[in-house]
Coordinates of C-alpha atoms in Angstrom, one line a residue:
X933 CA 16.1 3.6 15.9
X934 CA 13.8 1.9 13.5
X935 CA 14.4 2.6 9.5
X936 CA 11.6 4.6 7.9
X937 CA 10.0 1.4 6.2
X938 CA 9.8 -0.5 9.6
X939 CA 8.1 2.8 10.9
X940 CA 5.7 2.9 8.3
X941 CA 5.3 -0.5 8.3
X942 CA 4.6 -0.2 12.3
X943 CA 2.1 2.4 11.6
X944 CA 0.0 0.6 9.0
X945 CA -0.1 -2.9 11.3
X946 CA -1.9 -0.2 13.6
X947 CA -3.7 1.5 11.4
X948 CA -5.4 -2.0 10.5
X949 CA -6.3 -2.4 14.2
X950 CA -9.7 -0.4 15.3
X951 CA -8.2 0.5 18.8
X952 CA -5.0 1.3 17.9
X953 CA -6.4 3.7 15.0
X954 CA -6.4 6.9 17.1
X955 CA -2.9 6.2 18.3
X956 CA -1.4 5.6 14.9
X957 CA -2.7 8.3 13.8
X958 CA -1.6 10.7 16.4
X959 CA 1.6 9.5 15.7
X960 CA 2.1 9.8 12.1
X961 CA 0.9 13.3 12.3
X962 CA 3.4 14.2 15.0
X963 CA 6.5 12.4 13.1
X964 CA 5.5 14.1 10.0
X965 CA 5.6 17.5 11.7
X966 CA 8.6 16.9 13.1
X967 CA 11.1 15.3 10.6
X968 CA 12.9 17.3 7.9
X969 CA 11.0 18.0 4.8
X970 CA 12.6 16.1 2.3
X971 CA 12.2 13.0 4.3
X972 CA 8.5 13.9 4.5
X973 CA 7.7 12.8 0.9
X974 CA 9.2 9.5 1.5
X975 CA 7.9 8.9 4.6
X976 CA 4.6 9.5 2.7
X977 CA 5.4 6.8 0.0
X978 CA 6.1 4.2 2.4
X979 CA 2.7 4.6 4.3
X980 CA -0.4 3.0 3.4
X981 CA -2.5 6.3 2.3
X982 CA -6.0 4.2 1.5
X983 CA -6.0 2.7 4.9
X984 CA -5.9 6.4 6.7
X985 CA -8.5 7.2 4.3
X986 CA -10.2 4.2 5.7
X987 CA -10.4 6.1 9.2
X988 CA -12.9 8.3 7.7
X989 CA -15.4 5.5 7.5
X990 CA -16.2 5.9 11.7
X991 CA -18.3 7.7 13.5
X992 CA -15.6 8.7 16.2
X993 CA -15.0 12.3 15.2
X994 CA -11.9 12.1 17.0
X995 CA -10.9 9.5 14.6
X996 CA -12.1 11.1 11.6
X997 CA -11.0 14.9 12.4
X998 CA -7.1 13.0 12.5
X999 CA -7.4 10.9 9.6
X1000 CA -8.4 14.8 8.0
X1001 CA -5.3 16.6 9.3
X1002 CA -3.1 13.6 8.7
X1003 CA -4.4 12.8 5.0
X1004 CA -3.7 16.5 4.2
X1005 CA -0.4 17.0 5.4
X1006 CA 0.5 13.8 3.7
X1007 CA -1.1 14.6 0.2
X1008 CA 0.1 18.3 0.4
X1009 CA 4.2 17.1 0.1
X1010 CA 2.7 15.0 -2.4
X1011 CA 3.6 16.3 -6.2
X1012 CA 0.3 18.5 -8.4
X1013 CA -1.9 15.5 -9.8
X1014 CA -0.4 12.7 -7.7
X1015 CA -3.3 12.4 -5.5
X1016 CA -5.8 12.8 -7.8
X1017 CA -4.0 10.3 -9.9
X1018 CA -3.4 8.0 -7.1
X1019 CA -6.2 8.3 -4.6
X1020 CA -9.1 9.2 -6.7
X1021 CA -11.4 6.8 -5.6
X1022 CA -10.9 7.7 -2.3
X1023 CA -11.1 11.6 -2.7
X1024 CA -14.7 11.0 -4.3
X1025 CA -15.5 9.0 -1.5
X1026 CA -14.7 11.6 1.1
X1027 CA -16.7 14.4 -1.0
X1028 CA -20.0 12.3 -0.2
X1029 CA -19.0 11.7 3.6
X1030 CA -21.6 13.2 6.0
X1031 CA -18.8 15.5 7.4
X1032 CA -18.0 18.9 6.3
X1033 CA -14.6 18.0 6.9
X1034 CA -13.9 15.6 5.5
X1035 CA -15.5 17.1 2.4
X1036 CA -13.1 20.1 3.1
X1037 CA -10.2 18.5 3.0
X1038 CA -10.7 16.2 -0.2
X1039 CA -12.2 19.6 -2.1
X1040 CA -8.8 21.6 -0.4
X1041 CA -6.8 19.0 -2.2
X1042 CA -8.6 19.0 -5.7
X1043 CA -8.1 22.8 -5.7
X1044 CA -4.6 22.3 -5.2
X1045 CA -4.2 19.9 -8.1
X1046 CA -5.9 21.7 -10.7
X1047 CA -3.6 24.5 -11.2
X1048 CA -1.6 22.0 -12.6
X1049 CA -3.3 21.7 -16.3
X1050 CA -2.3 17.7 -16.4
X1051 CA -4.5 17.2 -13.1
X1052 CA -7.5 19.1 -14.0
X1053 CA -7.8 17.3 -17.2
X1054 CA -7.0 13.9 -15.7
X1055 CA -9.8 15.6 -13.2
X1056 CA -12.3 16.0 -16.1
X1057 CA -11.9 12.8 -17.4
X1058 CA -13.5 11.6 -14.5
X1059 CA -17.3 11.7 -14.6
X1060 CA -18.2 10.4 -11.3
X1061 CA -15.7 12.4 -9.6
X1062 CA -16.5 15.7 -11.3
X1063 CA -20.3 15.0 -10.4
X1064 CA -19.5 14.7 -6.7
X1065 CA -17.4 17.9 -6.7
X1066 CA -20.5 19.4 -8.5
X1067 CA -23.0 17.7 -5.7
X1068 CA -20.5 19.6 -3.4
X1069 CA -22.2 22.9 -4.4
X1070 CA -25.5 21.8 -2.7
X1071 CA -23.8 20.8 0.3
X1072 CA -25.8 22.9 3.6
X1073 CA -22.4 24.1 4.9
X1074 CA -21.6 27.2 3.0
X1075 CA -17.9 26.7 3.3
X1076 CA -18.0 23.3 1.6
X1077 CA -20.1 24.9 -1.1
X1078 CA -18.4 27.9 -1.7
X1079 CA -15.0 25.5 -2.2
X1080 CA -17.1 23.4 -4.5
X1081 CA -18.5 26.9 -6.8
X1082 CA -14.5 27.8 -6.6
X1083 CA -13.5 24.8 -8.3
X1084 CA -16.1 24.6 -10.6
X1085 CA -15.5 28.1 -11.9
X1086 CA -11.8 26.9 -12.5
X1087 CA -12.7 23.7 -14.4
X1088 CA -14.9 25.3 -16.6
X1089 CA -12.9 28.3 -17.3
X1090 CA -10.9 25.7 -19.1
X1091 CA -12.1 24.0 -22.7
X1092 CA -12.8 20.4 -21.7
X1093 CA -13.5 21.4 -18.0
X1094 CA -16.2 23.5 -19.7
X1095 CA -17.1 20.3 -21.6
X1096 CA -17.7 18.1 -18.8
X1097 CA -19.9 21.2 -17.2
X1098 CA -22.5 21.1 -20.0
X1099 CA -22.8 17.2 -20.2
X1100 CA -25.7 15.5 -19.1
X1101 CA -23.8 14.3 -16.3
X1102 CA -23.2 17.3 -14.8
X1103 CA -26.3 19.5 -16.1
X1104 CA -28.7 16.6 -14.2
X1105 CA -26.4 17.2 -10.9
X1106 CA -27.1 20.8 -11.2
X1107 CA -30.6 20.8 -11.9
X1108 CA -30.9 18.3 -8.7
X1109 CA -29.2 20.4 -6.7
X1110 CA -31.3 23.5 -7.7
X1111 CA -34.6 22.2 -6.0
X1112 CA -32.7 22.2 -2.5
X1113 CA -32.9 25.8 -2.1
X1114 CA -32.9 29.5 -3.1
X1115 CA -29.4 29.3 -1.7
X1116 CA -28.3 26.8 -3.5
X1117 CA -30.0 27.9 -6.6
X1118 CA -27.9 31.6 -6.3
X1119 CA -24.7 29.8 -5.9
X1120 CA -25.0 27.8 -9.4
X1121 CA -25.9 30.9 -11.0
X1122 CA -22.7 32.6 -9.4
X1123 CA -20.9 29.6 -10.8
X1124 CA -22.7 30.2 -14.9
X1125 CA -21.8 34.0 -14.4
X1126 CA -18.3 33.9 -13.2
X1127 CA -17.5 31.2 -16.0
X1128 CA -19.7 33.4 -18.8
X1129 CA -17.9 36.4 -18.0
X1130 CA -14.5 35.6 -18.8
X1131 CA -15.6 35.2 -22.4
X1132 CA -17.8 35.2 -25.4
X1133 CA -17.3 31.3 -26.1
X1134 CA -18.5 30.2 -22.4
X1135 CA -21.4 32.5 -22.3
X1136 CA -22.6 31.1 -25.7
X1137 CA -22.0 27.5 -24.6
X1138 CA -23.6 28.1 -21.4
X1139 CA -26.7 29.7 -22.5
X1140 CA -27.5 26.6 -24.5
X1141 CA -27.7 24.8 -21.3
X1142 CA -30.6 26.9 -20.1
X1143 CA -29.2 28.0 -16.6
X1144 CA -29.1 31.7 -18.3
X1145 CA -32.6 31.5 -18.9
X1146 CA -33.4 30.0 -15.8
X1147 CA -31.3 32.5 -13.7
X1148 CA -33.2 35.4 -15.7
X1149 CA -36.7 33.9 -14.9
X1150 CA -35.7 34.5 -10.9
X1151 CA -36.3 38.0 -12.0
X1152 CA -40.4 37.3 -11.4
X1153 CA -39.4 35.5 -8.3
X1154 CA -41.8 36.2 -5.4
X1155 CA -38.7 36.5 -3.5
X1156 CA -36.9 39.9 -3.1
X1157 CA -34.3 39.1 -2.0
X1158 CA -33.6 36.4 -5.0
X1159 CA -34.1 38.8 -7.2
X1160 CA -31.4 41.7 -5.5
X1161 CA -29.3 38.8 -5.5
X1162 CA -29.8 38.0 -9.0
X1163 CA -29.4 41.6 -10.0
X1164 CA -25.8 41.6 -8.4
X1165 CA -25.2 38.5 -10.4
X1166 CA -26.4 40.6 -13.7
X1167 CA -24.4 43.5 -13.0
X1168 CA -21.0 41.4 -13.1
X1169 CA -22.4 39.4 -16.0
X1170 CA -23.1 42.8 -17.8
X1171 CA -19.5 44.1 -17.0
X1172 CA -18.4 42.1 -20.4
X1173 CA -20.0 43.4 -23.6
X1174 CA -21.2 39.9 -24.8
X1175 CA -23.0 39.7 -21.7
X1176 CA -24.5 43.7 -22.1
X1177 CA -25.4 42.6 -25.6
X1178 CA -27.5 39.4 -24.4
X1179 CA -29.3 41.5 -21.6
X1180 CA -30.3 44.3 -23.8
X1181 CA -31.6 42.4 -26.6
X1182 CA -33.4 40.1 -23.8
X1183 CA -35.2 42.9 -22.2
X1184 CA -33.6 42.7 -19.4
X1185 CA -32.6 46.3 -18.5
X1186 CA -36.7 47.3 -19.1
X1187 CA -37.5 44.5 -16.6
X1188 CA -35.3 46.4 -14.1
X1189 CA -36.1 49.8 -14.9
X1190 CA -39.8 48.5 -14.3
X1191 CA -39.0 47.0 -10.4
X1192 CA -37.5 50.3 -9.5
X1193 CA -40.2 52.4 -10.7
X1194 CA -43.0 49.9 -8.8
X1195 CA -44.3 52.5 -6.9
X1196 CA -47.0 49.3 -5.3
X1197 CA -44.1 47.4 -4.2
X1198 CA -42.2 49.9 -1.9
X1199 CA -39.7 47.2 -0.1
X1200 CA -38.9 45.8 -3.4
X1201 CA -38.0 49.0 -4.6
X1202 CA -36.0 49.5 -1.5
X1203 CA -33.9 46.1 -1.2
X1204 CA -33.4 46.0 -4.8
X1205 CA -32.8 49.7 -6.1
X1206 CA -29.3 49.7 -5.1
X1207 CA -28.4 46.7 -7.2
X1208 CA -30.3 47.8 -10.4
X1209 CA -28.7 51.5 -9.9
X1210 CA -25.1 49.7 -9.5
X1211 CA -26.0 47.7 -12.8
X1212 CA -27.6 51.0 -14.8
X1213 CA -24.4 52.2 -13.8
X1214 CA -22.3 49.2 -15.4
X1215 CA -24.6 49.4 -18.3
X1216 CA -23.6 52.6 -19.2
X1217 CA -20.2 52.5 -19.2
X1218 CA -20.5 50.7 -22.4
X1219 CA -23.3 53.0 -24.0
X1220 CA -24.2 55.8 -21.9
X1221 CA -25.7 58.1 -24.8
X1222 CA -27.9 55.4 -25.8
X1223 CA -29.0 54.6 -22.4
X1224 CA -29.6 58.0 -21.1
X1225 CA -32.1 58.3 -24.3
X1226 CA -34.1 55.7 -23.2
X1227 CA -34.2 55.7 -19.3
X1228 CA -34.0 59.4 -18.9
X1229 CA -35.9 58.9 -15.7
X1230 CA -33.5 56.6 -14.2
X1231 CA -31.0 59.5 -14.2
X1232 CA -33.4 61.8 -12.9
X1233 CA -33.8 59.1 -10.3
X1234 CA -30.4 59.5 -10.0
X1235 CA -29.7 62.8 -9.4
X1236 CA -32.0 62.9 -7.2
X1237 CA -30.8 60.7 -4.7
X1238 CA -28.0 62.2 -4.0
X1239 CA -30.2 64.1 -1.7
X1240 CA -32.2 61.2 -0.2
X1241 CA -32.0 60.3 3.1
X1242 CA -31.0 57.0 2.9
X1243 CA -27.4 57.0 3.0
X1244 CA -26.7 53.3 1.4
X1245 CA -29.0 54.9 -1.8
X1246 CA -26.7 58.1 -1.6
X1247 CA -23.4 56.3 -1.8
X1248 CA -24.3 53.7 -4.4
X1249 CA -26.1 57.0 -6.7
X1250 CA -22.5 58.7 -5.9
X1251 CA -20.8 55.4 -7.1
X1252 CA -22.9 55.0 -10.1
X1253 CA -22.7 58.3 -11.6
X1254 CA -18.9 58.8 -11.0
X1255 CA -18.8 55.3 -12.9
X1256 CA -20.7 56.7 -15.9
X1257 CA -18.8 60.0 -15.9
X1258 CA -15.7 58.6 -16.0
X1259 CA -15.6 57.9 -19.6
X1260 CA -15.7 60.5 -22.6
X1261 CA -18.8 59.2 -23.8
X1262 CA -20.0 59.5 -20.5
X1263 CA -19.3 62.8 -19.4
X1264 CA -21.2 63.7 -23.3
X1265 CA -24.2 62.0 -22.0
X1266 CA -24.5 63.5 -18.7
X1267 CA -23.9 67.0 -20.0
X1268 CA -26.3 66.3 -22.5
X1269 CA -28.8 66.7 -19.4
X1270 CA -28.1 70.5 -19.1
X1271 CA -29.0 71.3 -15.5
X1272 CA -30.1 68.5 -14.5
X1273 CA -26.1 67.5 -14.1
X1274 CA -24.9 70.8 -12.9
X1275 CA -28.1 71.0 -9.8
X1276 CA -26.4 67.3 -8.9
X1277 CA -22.9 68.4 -8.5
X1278 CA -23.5 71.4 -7.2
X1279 CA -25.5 69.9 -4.4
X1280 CA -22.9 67.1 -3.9
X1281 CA -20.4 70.3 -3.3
X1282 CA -22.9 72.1 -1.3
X1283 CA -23.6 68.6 1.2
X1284 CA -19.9 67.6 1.3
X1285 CA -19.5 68.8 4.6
X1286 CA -22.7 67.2 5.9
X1287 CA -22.0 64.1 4.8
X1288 CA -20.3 60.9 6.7
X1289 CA -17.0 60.7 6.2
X1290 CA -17.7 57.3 4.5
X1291 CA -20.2 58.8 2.2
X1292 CA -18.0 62.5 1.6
X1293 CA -15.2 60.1 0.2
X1294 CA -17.6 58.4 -2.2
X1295 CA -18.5 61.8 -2.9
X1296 CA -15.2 63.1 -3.6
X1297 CA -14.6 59.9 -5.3
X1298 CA -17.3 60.5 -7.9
X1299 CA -16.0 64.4 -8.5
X1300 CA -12.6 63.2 -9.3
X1301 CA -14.1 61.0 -12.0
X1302 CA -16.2 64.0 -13.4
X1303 CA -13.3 65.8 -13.2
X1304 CA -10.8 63.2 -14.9
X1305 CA -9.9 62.7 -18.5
X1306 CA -8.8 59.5 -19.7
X1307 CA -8.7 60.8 -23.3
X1308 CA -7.2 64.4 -24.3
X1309 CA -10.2 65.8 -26.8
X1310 CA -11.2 69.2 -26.0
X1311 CA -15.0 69.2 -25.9
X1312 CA -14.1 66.4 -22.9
X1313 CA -11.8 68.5 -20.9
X1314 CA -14.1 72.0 -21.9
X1315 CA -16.9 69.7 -19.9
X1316 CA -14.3 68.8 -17.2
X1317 CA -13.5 72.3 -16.6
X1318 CA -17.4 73.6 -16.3
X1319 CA -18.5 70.8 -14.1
X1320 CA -15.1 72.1 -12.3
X1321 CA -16.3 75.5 -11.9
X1322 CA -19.2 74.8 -10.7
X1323 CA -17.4 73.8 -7.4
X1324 CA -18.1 77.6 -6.2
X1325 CA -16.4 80.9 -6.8
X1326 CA -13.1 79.4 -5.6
X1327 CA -13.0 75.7 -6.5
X1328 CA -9.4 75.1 -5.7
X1329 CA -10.7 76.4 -2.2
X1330 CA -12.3 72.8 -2.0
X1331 CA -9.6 70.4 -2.9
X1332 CA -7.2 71.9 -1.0
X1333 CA -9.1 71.6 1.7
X1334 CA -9.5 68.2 1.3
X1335 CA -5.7 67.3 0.2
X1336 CA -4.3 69.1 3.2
X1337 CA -6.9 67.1 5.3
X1338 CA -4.9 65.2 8.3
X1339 CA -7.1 62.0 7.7
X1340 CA -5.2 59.6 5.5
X1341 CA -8.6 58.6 3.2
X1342 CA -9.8 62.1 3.1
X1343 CA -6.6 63.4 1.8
X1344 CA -6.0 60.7 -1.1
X1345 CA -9.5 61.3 -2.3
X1346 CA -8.4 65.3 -2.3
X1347 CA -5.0 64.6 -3.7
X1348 CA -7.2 61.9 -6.9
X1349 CA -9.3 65.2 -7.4
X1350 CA -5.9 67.1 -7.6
X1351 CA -4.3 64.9 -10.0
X1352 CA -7.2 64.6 -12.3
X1353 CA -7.4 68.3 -13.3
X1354 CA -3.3 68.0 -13.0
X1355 CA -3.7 66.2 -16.1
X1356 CA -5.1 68.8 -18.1
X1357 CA -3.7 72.1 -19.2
X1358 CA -6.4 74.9 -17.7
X1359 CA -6.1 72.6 -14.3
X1360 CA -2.3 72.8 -14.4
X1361 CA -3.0 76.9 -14.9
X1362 CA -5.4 76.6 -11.4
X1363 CA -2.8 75.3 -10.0
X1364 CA -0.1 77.1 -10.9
X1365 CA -2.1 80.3 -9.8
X1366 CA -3.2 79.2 -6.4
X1367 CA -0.7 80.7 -3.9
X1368 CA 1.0 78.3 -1.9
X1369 CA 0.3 74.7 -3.7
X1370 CA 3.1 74.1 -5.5
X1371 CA 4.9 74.3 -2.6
X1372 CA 2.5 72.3 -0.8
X1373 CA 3.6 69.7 -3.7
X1374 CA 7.2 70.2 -3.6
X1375 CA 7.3 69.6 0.5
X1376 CA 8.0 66.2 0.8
X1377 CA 7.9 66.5 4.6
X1378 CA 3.9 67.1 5.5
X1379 CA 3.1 63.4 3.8
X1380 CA 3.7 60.3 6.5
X1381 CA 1.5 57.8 4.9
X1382 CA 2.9 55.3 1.8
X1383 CA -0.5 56.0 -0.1
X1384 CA 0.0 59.9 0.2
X1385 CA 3.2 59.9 -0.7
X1386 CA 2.2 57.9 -4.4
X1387 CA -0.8 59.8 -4.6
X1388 CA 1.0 63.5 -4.4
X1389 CA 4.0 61.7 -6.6
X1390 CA 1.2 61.6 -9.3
X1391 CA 0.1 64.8 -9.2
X1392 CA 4.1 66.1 -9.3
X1393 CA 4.1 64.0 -12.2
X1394 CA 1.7 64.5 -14.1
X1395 CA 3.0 68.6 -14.1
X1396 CA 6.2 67.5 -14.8
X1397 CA 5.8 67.2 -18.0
X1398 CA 4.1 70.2 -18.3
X1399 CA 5.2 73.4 -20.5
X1400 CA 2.8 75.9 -18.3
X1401 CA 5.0 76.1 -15.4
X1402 CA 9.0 79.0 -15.2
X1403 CA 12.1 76.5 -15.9
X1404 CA 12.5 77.0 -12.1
X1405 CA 9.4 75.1 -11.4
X1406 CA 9.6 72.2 -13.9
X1407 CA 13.1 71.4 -13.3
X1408 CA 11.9 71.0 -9.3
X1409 CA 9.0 69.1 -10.3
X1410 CA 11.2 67.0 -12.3
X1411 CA 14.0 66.3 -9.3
X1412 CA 11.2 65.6 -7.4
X1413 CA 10.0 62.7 -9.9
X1414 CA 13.2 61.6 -10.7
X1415 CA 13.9 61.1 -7.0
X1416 CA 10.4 58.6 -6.5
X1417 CA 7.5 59.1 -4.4
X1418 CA 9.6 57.6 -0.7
X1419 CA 12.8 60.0 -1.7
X1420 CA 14.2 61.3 2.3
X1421 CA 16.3 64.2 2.2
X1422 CA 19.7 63.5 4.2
X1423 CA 20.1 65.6 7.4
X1424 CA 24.0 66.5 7.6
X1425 CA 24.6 67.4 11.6
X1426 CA 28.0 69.2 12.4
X1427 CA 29.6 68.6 15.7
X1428 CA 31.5 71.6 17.4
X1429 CA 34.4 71.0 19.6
X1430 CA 33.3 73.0 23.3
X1431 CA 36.2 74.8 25.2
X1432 CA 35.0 74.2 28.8

């Protein structure tokens, strides 16, 4: 049997041979699939990597789709940075082949090597190589431009990888790119947002490049659906408070209070009304007085979805006002509209049953977050407890019904509802007067599904700790939590000896 270096040595001889090309490569890709994995790496060493990456350079697609499947399995045994160290060149040649493949599997291998912190800065330092990654993003095949957008984000998230993003270099790439497409255009803004998001520093650096302003100016863009797109983009950008700052003192949230009150521009309205009520939504979480002040009409628009006919409107108006009342400041604000709130959760209770089952768990989704208090101050839980009331003359009536329900994602919504008035004292007095529930609670038996079973652990757990229940109770309640939410009671069977 040959030694590995004659092997190798065999392989390259062929590899240098145009007819013999396909051959070798088969080979090499079968031996290296088939050999132990700490001979792999070696094996690797001893082959001529530049001259597989040499294959590429055909139009056989036979040829090149090997070379692709070989190349990676060798560079994946190879150690984080030792690629992009060694075979740099070669990697940035294969990001401006004509092939998606090809550009695949050179981006697959970059994303690799930048976790380590050594190869993305050895990655950085390179300009031309960085640029062609960059280029990547315009590529027409979305899965070769989505890679290239994931990298990005992950070399700029870091200080020189940001850097290199805002140098000419780059910045020239980008704006090149840009006048390809609308497509193309949305996926560099994705790439500004997901980097600005993650802090203060990057948003500041990156609005002095102008892509902020530029991604903002799509806004007047003929194009509805740029713009919904854009809005989506502005909602996660306005999930951090230094990007809510920038869009509040830019105008921004007028601009899209204007588009969904267009009443001459119906399908604009339409497409892009559930993006701007998402993002309102958002908005609020971080000042929901000051916002209900000055768009009161959104929230009417609001609440007044809930009874529209278009389902995708009712479940992102269910999502959005369960997001805003989830906070205390929240829950202030909407109270602060007097009936306006109570007609909208009264009709939610009333439609429930109406309701897809898709839409009745948003629903029930949003009424645990009315109903939950993430911090104990009284006028909070007092507002809790009247929006609770307001459920009908029995409220517990209504999330029993729906934590006893025999459909798994019915029954955690139920069982959410359950543990957020758990968590208060006049809920843990419901519940202690409504015949039959703690029991319900106690019975590990009726709950099959790993989700149930945590859900109704939280609810024993949050009364646990509670001084409203006899000792008998809370010492059951408190086996039942000591014992974890996937506790089985042992069945002891006694056998009887039969006299036949």
């Amino acid at each position: 049997m040959a030694s590995r270096e004659d092997w190798c040595a065999d392989k390259v001889s062929k590899l240098l041979q145009e007819d013999l090309r396909i051959p070798a490569l088969n080979e090499i890709k079968e031996h290296l699939s088939t050999i132990p994995q700490n001979e792999v790496s070696s094996t690797i060493r001893n082959l001529d990597l530049p001259l597989v990456f040499d294959c590429l350079n055909d139009s056989n697609t036979e040829q090149v789709d090997l070379a692709c499947e070989v190349l990676s399995l060798c560079m994946n045994n190879l150690n984080l940075g030792e690629s992009t160290s060694k075979y740099g060149v070669s990697l940035e040649r294969a990001l401006n082949h004509p092939y998606p493949t090809v550009k695949l599997m050179a981006l697959s291998e970059i994303e690799r090597n930048i976790r380590e912190e050594e190869a993305l800065t050895d990655i950085c330092k390179r300009s031309s190589l960085l640029t062609s990654i960059v280029r990547c993003i315009g590529d027409e095949d979305i899965s070769v431009g989505k890679k290239a957008c994931d990298i990005t984000v992950v070399i700029g998230l870091s200080n020189i990888g940001l850097s290199q993003f805002t140098s000419n270099d780059v910045l020239t790439v980008l704006h090149e790119i840009m006048t390809i497409s609308e497509v193309i255009r949305l996926r560099v803004y994705e790439v500004v947002v997901n980097i600005s998001k993650e802090s203060e520093n990057n948003f500041v650096t990156l609005v002095s490049t102008g892509l902020v302003s530029l991604m903002l100016e799509e806004l007047n863009n003929a194009d509805v659906l740029l713009r919904m797109n854009v809005v989506e983009l502005l909602t996660q950008l306005g999930l951090s408070m230094h990007g809510f700052v920038y869009l509040d003192q830019n105008g921004i949230l007028d601009k899209l209070f204007a588009l969904v009150e267009d009443e001459d521009d119906p399908i604009t309205v339409q497409l892009c009304e559930p993006g701007i009520l998402k993002f309102f939504g958002h908005m609020a979480h971080w000042k929901p007085i000051e916002l209900i002040s000055k768009y009161p009409k959104l929230f009417d628009r609001l609440f007044a979805n809930i009874e529209s006919g278009d389902l995708i409107i009712v479940g992102v108006s269910l999502d959005t006002l369960g997001v805003i009342g989830l906070s205390s400041e929240g829950k202030t604000a909407l109270s602060s509209t007097g009936n306006k709130i109570t007609y909208a959760i009264k009709t939610i209770v009333k439609l429930l049953t109406s309701y897809p089952t898709e839409i009745r768990i948003r629903a029930l989704n949003c009424l645990e977050n009315l109903l939950r208090v993430n911090d104990p101050k009284i006028d909070t839980m007092q507002i809790a407890r009247r929006w609770f009331e307001l459920f009908g003359d029995d409220p517990m009536q209504l999330i029993i019904r729906y934590a006893k329900n025999p459909f798994s994602e019915t029954k955690l919504a139920g069982l959410g509802m359950l543990q957020a008035i758990a968590e208060q004292q006049w809920g843990q007095e419901y519940i202690k007067n409504t015949p039959g529930l703690v029991e319900f609670l106690l019975d590990r038996g009726v709950e099959s599904i790993k989700e149930c079973k945590e859900a109704k652990y939280e609810v024993v757990k949050a009364l646990a700790s509670s001084s409203i229940f006899d000792q008998s109770t809370a010492s059951k309640f408190q086996a039942f939590v000591a014992e974890g939410p996937f506790y089985v009671h042992a069945v002891t069977e006694v056998a009887f000896e039969r006299n036949d």
